[in-house]
mmCIF file of C-alpha atoms in Angstrom:
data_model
loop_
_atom_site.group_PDB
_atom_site.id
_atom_site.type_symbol
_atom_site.label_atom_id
_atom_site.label_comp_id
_atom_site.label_asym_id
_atom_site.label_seq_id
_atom_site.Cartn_x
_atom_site.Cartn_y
_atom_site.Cartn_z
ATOM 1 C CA UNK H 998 64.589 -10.293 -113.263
ATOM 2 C CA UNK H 999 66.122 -7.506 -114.887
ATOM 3 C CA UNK H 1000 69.062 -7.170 -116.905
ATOM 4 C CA UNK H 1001 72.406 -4.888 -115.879
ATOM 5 C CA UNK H 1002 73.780 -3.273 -118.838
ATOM 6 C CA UNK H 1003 77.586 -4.357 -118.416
ATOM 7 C CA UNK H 1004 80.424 -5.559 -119.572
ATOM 8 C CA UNK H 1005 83.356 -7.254 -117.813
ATOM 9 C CA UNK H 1006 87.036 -5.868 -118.298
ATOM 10 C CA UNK H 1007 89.538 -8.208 -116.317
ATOM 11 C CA UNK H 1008 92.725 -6.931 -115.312
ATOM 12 C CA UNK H 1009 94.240 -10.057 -113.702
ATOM 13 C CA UNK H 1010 96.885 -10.369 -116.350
ATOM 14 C CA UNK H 1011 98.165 -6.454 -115.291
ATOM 15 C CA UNK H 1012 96.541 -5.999 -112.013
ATOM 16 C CA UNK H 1013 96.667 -9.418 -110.662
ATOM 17 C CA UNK H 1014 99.908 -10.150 -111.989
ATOM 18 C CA UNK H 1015 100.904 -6.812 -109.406
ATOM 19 C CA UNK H 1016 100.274 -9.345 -106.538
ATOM 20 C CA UNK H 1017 103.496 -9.148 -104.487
ATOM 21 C CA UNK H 1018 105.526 -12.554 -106.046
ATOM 22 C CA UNK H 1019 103.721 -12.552 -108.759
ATOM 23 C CA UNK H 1020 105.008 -12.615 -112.645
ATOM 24 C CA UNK H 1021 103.257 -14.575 -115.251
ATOM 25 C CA UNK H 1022 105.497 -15.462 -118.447
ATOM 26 C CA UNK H 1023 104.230 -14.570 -122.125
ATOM 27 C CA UNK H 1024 102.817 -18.388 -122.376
ATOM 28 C CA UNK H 1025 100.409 -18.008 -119.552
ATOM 29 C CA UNK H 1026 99.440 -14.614 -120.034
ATOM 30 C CA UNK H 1027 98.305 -15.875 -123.670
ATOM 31 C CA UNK H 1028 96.884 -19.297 -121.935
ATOM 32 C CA UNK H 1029 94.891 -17.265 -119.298
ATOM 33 C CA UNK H 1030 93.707 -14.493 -122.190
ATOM 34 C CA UNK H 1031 92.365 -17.530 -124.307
ATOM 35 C CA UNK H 1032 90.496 -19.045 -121.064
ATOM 36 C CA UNK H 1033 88.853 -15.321 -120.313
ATOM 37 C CA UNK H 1034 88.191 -14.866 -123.697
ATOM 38 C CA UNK H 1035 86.922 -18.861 -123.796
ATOM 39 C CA UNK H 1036 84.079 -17.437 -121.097
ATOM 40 C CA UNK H 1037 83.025 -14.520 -122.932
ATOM 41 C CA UNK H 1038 84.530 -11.320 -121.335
ATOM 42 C CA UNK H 1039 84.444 -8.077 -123.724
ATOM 43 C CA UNK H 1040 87.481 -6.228 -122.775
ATOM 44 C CA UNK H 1041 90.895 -8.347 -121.371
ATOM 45 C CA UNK H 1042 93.833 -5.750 -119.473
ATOM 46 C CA UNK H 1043 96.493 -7.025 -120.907
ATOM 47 C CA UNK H 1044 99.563 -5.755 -119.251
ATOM 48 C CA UNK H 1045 101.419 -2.038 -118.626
ATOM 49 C CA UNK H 1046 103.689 -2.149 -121.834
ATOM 50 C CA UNK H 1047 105.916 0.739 -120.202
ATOM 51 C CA UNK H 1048 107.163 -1.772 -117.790
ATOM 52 C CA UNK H 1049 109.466 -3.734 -119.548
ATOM 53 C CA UNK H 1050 109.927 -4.381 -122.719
ATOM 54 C CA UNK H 1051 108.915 -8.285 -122.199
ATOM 55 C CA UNK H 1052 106.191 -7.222 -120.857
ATOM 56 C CA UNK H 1053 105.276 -4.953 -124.347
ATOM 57 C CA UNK H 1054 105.765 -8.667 -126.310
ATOM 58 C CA UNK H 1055 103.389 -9.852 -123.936
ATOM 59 C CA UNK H 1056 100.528 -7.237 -124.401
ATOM 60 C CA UNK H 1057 101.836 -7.831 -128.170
ATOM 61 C CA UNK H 1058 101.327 -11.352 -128.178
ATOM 62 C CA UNK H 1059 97.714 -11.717 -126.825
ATOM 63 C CA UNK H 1060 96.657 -8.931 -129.790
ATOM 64 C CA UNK H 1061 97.926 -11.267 -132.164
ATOM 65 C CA UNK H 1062 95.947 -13.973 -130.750
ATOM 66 C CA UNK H 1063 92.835 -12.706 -132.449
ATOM 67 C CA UNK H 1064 89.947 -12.941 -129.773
ATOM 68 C CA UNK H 1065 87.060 -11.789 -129.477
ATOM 69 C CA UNK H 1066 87.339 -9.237 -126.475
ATOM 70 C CA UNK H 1067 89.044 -5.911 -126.867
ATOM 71 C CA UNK H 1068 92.516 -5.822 -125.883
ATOM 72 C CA UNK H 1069 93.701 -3.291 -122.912
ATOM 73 C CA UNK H 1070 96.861 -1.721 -121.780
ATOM 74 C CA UNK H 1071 97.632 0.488 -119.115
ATOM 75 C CA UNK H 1072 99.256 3.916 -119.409
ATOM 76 C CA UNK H 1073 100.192 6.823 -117.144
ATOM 77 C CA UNK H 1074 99.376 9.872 -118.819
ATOM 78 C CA UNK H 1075 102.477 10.126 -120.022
ATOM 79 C CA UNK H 1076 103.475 10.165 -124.261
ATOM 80 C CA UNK H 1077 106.503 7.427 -124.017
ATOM 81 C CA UNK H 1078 103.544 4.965 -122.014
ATOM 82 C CA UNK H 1079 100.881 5.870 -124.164
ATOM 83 C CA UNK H 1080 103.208 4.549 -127.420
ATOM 84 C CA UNK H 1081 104.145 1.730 -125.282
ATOM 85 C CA UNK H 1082 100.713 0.805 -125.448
ATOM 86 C CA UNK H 1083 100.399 1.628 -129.389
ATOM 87 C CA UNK H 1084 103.022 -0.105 -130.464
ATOM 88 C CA UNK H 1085 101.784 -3.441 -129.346
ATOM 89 C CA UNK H 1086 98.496 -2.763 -131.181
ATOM 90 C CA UNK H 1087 95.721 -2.633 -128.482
ATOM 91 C CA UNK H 1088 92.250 -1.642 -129.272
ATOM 92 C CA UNK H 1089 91.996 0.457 -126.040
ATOM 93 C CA UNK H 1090 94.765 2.541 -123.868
ATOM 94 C CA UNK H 1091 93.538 3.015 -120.216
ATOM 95 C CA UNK H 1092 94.819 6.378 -119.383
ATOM 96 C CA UNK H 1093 95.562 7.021 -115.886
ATOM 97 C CA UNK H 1094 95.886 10.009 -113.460
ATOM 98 C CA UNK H 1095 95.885 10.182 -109.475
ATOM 99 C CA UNK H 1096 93.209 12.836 -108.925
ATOM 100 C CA UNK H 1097 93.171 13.012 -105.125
ATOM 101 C CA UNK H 1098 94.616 16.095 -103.161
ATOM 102 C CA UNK H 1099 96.679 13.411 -101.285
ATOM 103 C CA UNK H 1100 98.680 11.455 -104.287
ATOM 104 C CA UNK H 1101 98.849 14.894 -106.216
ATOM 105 C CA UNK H 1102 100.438 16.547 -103.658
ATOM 106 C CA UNK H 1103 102.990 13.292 -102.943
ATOM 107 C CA UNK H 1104 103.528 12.793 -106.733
ATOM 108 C CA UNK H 1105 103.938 15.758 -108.363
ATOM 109 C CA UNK H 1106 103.744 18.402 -105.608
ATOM 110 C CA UNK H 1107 102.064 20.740 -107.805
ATOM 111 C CA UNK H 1108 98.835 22.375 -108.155
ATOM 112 C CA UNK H 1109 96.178 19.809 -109.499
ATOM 113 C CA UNK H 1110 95.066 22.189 -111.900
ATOM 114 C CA UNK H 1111 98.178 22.084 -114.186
ATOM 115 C CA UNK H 1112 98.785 18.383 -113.434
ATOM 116 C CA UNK H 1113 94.915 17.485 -114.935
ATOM 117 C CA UNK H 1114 95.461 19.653 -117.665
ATOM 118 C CA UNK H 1115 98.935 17.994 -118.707
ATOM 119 C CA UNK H 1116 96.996 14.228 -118.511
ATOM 120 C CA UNK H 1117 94.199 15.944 -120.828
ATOM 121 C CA UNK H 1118 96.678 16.279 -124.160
ATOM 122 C CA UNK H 1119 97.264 12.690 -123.253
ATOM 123 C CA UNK H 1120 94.122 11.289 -122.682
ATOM 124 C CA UNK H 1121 93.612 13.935 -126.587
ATOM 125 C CA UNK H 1122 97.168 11.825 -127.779
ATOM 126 C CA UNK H 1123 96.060 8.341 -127.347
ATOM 127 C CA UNK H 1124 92.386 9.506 -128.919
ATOM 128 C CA UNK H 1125 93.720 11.119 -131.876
ATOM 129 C CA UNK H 1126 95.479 7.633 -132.420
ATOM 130 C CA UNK H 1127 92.259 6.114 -133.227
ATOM 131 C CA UNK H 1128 92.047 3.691 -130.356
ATOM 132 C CA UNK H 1129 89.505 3.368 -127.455
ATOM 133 C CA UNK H 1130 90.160 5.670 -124.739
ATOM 134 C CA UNK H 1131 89.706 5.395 -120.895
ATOM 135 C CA UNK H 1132 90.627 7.651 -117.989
ATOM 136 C CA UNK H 1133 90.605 5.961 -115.310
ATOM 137 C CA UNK H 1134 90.493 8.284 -111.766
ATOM 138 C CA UNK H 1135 93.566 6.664 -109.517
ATOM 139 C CA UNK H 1136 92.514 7.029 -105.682
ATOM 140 C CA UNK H 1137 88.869 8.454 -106.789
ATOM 141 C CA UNK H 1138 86.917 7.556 -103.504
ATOM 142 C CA UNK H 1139 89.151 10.012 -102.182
ATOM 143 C CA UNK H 1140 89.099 12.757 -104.747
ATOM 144 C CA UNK H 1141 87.424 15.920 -103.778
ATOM 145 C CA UNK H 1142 83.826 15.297 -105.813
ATOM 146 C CA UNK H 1143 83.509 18.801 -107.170
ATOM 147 C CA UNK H 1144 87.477 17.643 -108.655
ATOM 148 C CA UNK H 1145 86.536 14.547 -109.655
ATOM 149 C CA UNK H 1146 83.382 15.546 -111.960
ATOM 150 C CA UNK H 1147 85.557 18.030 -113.132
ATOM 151 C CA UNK H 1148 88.098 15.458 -114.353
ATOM 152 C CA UNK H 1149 85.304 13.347 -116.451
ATOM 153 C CA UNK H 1150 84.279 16.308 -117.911
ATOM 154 C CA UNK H 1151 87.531 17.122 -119.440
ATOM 155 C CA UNK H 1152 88.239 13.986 -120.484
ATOM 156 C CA UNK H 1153 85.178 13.155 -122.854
ATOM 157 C CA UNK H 1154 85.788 16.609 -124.049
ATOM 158 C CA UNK H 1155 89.128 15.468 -124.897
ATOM 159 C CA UNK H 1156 88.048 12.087 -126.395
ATOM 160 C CA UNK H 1157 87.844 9.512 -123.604
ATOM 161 C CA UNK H 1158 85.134 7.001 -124.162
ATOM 162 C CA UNK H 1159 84.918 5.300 -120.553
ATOM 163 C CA UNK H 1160 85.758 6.978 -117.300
ATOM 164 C CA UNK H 1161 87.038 4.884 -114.767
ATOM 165 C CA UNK H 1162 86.035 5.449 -110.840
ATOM 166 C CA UNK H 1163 88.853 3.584 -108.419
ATOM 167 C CA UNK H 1164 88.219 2.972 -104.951
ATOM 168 C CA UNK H 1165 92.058 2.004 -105.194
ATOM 169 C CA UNK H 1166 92.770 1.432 -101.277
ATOM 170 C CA UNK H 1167 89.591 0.072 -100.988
ATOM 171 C CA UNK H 1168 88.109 2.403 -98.333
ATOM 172 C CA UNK H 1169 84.427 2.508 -99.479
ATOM 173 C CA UNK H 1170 81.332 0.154 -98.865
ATOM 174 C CA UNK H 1171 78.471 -0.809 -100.832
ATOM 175 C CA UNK H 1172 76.073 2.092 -99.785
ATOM 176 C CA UNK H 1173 79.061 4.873 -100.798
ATOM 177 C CA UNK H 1174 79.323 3.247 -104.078
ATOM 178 C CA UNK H 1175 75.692 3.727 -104.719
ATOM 179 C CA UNK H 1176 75.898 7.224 -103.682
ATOM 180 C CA UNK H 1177 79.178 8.052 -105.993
ATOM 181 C CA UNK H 1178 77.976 6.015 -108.683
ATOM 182 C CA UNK H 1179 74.638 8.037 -108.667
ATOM 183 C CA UNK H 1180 76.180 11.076 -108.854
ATOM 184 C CA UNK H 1181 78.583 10.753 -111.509
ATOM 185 C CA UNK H 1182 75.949 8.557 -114.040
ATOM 186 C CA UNK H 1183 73.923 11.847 -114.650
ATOM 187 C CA UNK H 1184 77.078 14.125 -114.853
ATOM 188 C CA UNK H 1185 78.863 12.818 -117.331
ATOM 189 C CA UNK H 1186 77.869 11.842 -121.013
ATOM 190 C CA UNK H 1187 80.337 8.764 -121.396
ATOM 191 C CA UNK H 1188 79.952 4.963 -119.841
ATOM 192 C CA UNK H 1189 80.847 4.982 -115.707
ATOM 193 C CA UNK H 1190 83.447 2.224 -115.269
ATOM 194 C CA UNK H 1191 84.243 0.440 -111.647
ATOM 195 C CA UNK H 1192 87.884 -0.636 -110.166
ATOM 196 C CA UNK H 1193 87.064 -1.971 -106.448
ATOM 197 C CA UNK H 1194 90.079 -3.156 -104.033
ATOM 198 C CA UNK H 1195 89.498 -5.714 -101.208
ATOM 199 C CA UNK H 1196 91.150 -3.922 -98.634
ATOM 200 C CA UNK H 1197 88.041 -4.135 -96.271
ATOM 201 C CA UNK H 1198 86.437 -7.197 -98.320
ATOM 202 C CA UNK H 1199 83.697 -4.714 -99.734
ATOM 203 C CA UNK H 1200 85.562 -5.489 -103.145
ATOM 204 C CA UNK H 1201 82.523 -7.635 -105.303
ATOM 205 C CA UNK H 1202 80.042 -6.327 -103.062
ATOM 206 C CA UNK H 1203 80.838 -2.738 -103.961
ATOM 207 C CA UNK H 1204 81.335 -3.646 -107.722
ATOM 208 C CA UNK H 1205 77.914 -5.451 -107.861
ATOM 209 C CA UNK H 1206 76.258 -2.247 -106.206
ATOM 210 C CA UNK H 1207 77.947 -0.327 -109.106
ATOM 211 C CA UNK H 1208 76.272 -2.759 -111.484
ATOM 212 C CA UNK H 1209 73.129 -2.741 -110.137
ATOM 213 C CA UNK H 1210 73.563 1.328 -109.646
ATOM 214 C CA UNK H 1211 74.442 1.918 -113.392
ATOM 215 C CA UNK H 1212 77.812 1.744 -113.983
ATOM 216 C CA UNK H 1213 78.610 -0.231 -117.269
ATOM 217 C CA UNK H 1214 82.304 -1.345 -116.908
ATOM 218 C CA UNK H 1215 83.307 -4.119 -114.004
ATOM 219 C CA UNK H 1216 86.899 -4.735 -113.656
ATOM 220 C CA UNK H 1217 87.411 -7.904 -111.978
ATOM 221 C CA UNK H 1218 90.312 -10.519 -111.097
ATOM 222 C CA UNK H 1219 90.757 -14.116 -111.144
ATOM 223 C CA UNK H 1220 90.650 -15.469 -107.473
ATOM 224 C CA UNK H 1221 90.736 -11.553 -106.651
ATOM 225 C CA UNK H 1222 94.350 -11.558 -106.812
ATOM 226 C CA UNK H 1223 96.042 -8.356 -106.965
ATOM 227 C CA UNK H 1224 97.762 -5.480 -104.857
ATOM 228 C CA UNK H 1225 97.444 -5.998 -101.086
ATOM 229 C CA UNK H 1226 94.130 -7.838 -100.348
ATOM 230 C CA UNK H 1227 93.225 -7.877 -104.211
ATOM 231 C CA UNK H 1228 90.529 -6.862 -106.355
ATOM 232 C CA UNK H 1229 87.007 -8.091 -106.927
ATOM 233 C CA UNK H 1230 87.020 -11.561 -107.733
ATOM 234 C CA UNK H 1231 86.003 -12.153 -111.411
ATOM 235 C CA UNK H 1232 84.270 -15.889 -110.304
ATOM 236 C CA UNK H 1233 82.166 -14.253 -107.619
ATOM 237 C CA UNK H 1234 80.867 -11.058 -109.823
ATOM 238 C CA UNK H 1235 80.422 -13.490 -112.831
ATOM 239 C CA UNK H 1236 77.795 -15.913 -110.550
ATOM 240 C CA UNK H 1237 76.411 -12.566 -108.666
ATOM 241 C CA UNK H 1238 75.432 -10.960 -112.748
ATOM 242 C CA UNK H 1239 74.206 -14.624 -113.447
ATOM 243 C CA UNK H 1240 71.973 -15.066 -110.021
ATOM 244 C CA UNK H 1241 71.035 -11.696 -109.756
ATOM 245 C CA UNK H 1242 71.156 -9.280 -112.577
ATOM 246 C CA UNK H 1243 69.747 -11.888 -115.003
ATOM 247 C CA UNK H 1244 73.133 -11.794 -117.530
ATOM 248 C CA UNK H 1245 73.244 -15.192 -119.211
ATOM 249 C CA UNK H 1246 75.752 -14.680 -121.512
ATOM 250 C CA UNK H 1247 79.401 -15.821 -119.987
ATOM 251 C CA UNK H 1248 80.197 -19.767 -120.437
ATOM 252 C CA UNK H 1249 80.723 -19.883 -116.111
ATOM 253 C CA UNK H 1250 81.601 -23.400 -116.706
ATOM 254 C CA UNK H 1251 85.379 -22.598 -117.527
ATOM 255 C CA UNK H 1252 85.519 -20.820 -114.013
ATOM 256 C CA UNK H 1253 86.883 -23.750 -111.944
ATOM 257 C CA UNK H 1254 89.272 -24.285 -114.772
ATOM 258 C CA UNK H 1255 90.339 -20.471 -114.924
ATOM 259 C CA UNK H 1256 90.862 -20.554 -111.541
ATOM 260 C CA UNK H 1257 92.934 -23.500 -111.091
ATOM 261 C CA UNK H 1258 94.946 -21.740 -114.006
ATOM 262 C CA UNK H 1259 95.552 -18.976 -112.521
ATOM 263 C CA UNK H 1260 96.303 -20.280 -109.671
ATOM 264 C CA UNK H 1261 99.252 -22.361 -110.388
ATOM 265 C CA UNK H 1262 100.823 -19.340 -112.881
ATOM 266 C CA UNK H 1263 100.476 -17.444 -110.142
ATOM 267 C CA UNK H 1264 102.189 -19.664 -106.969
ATOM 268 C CA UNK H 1265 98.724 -18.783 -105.157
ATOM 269 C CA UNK H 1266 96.696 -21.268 -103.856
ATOM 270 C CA UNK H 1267 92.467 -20.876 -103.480
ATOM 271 C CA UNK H 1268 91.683 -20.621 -99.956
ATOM 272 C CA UNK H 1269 89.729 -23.990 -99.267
ATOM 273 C CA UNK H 1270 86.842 -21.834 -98.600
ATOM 274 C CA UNK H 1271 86.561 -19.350 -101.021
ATOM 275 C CA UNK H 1272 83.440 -18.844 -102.653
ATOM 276 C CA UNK H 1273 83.240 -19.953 -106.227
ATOM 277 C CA UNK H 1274 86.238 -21.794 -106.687
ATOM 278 C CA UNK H 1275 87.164 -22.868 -103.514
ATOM 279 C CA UNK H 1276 87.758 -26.550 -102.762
ATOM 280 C CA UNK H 1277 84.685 -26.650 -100.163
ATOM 281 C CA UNK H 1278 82.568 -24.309 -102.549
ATOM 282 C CA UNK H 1279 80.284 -27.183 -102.821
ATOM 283 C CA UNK H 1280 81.671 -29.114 -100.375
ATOM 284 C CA UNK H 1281 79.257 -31.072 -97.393
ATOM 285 C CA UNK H 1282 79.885 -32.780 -94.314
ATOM 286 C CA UNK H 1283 77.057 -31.578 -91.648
ATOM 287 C CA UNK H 1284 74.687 -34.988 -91.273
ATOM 288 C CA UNK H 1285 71.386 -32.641 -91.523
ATOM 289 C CA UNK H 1286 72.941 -30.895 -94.540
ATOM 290 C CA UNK H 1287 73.641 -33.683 -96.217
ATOM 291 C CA UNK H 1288 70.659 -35.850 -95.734
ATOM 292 C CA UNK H 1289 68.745 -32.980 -97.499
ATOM 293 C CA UNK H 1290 70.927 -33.122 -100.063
ATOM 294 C CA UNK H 1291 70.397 -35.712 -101.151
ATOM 295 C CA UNK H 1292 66.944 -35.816 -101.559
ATOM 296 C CA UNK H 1293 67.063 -31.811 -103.133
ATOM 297 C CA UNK H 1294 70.369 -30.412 -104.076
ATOM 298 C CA UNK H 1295 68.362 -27.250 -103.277
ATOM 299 C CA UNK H 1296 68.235 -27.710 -99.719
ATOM 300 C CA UNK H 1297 71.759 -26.707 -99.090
ATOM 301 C CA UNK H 1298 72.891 -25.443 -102.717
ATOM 302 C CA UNK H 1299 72.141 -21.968 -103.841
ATOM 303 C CA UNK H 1300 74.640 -22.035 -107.076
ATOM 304 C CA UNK H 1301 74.932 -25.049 -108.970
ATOM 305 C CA UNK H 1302 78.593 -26.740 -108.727
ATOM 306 C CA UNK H 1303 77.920 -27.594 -112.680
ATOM 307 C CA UNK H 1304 77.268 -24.107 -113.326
ATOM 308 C CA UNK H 1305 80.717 -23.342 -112.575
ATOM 309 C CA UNK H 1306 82.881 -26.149 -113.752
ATOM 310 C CA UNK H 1307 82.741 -28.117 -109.811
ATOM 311 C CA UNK H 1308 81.227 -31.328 -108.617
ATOM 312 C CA UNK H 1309 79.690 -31.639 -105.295
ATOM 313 C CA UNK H 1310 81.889 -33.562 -102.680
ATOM 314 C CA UNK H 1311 80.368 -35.135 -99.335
ATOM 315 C CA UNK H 1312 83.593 -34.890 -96.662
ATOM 316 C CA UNK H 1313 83.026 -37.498 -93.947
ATOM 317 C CA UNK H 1314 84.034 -35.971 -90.280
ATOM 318 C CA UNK H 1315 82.703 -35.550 -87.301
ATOM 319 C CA UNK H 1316 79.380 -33.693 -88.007
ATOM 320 C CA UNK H 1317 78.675 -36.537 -90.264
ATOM 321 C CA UNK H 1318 75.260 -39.068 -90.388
ATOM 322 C CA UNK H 1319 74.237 -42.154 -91.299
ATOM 323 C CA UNK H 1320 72.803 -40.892 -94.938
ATOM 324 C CA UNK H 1321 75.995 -39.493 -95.700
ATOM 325 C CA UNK H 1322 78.313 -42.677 -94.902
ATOM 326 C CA UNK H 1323 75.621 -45.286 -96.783
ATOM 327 C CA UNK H 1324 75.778 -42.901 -100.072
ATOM 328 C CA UNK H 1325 79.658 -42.143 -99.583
ATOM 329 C CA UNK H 1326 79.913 -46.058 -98.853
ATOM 330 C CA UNK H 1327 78.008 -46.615 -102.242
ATOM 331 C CA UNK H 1328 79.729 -44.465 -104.255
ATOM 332 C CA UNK H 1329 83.043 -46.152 -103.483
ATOM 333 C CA UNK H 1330 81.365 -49.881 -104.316
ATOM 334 C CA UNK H 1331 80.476 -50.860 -100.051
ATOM 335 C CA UNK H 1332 77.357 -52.100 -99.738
ATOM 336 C CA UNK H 1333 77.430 -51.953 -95.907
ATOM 337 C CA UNK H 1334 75.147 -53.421 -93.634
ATOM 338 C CA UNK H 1335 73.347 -51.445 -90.952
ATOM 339 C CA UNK H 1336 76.098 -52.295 -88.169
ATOM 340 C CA UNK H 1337 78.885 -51.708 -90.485
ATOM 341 C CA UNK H 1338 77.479 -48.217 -91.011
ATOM 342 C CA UNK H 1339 77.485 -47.671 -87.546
ATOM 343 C CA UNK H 1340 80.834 -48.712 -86.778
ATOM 344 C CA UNK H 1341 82.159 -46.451 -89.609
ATOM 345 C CA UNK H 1342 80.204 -43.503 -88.213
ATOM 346 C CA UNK H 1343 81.691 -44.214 -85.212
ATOM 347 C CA UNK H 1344 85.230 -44.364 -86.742
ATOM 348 C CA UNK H 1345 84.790 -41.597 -89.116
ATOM 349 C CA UNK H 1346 84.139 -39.246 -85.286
ATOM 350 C CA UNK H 1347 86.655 -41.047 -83.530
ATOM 351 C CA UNK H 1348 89.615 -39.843 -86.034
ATOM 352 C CA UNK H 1349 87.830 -36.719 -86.919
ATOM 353 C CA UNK H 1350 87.488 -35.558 -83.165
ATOM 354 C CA UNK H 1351 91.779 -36.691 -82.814
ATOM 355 C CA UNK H 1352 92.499 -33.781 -85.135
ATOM 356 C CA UNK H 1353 93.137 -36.889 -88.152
ATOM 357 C CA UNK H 1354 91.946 -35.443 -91.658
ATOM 358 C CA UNK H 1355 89.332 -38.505 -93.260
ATOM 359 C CA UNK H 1356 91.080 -38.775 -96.649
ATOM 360 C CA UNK H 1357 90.257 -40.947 -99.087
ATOM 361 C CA UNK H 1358 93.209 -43.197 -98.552
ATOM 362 C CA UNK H 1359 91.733 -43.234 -94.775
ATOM 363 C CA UNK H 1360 88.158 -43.596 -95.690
ATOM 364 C CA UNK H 1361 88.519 -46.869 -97.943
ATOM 365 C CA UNK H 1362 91.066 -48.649 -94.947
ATOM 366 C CA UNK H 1363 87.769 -47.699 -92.817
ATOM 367 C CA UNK H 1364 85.074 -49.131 -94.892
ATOM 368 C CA UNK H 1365 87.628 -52.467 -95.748
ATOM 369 C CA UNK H 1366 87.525 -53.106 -92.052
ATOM 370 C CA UNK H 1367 83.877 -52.630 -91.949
ATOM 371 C CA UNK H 1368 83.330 -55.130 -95.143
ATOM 372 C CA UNK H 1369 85.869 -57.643 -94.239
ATOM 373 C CA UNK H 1370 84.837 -57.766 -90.417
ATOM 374 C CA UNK H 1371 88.115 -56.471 -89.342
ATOM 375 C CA UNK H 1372 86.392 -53.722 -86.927
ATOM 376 C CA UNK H 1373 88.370 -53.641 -83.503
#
């Protein structure tokens, strides 16, 4: 298997936290910084100090925290943000500029020319402050390429370290990524990094292609919150670099933990089936599924629930066999006879089929019955 040359920057504590509803206070932005520094990631975004100046303590806080990973802030290319960022002692300033015809000509209404040459002495500012320097490309997948290449260029010759390319609406799919990841790698002398959206789902599946295509920085969320339909979900891309481009170096056991986290900081609930982290991730209830199981996890399992911090569950319903109920049974502490198994079967689809969620409450009333020969 071969081995992606990446690092991870997570943004969920600026990006996420841009979630519509969402605001995290200074404690859990420093509790979720530890966790994501607990795992392993390199670089942690940790807020846009311009906003607010609560928001500045914040960033401030998690530098003084002392981890591992390089602290981030965002910044507009613009001298007042770019301090912002300074002043709460960051070891990198992401330096940002919309570079398509379409947001130049809504945002500033002049010619691009003069507006990419302004964001150049800032991109030169924040360098000549001795800090790590990206320019991130806002609305990149639809930047004119010629433009785009154009932009890099100038900004390693004006000190940026990492160029940033955003498919910020998320319009782009895997196979575009390759091609625009591909192009820019051999054009420009500093690190490629990626910022997918999930705007058509493509949002892991287009960072992963960057990974696999080259590009060294992956910018990722927790539960891929963020703007609109979110970003690429930090869980998924950390299993996907694990399973596939042989990167054993994150502790993916903290995930589920993370998650849960983030979660309640951010009044967002996991969908139920969300990969990862979701609570049927490793969930079972099919008979056939199930009965392999438990003779090889392997049947039905491609990622370990360990691996990530989960436990496999078996959900009794209506698509549920005899193997399942006698190990379910067993687990509880019934040690049910053949008949008794069937008549629980038969209960478990009766309720299941009336729309009536199994719960555990449900499920031990079901096998009392069945053990004390109360079955109707």
């Amino acid at each position: 298997m071969s081995m992606w040359n990446v690092e991870i920057c997570d943004v969920t504590l600026r990006d996420g936290e841009q979630t519509p509803g969402v605001s995290f206070t200074c404690e859990e932005k420093m509790e979720i910084a530890g966790l994501l520094d607990g795992i392993g990631l390199e670089v942690i975004e940790g807020g846009f100090p311009a906003v607010s100046s609560s928001e500045q303590e914040a960033v401030r806080a998690i530098c003084r925290m002392g981890l591992e990973a390089r602290i981030c802030a965002l910044s507009r290319a613009k001298k007042e943000d770019i301090d912002a960022a300074l002043d709460c002692g960051v070891d990198m300033v992401s330096v940002f500029l919309p570079t398509s015809d379409l947001h130049i000509r809504h945002k500033y209404g002049r010619p691009r020319d003069e507006v990419l040459m302004e964001a150049m002495a800032m991109v030169e500012y924040a360098h000549d402050h001795g800090v790590e320097v990206r320019f991130g490309a806002e609305d990149a997948s639809r930047t004119d390429p010629f433009f785009l290449l154009r932009a890099y260029r100038e900004a390693v010759s004006h000190g940026a370290d990492l160029v940033t390319f955003t498919d910020t609406v998320g319009c782009l799919m895997p196979v575009e990524i390759r091609a625009a990841v591909e192009e820019i790698i051999p054009s420009v002398s500093v690190p490629l990094c990626i910022h997918c959206h999930d705007d058509m789902g493509c949002a892991t599946a287009n960072t992963i292609t960057a990974a696999a295509s080259g590009a060294f920085q992956l910018h990722t969320t927790v539960n891929g919150i963020g703007e609109r339909a979110g970003n690429a979900a930090l869980e998924e891309v950390l299993v996907l670099l694990a399973m596939k481009g042989g990167i054993s170096r994150y502790d993916l056991s903290l995930l589920h933990k993370l998650s849960e986290t983030v979660a309640k900081a951010a009044g967002m609930p996991v969908a139920r089936n969300k990969a990862i982290v979701g609570a049927h991730a490793f969930s079972h209830e099919s008979g056939i599924h199930i009965a392999a199981i438990l003779k090889d996890p392997e049947t039905y399992e491609y990622v370990k629930p360990a691996l990530v911090g989960c436990e496999r569950t078996f959900i009794l319903g209506k698509h549920t066999g005899r193997h399942a109920v006698r190990h379910v049974a067993a687990s509880l502490g019934y040690d049910l006879a053949e008949d008794e198994i069937t008549w629980v079967l038969a209960e478990v689809k009766r309720r299941s089929e009336a729309k009536c969620a199994v719960t555990s409450e449900l499920l031990h009333e079901i096998l009392c019955a069945a053990r004390e020969g109360g079955r109707q």
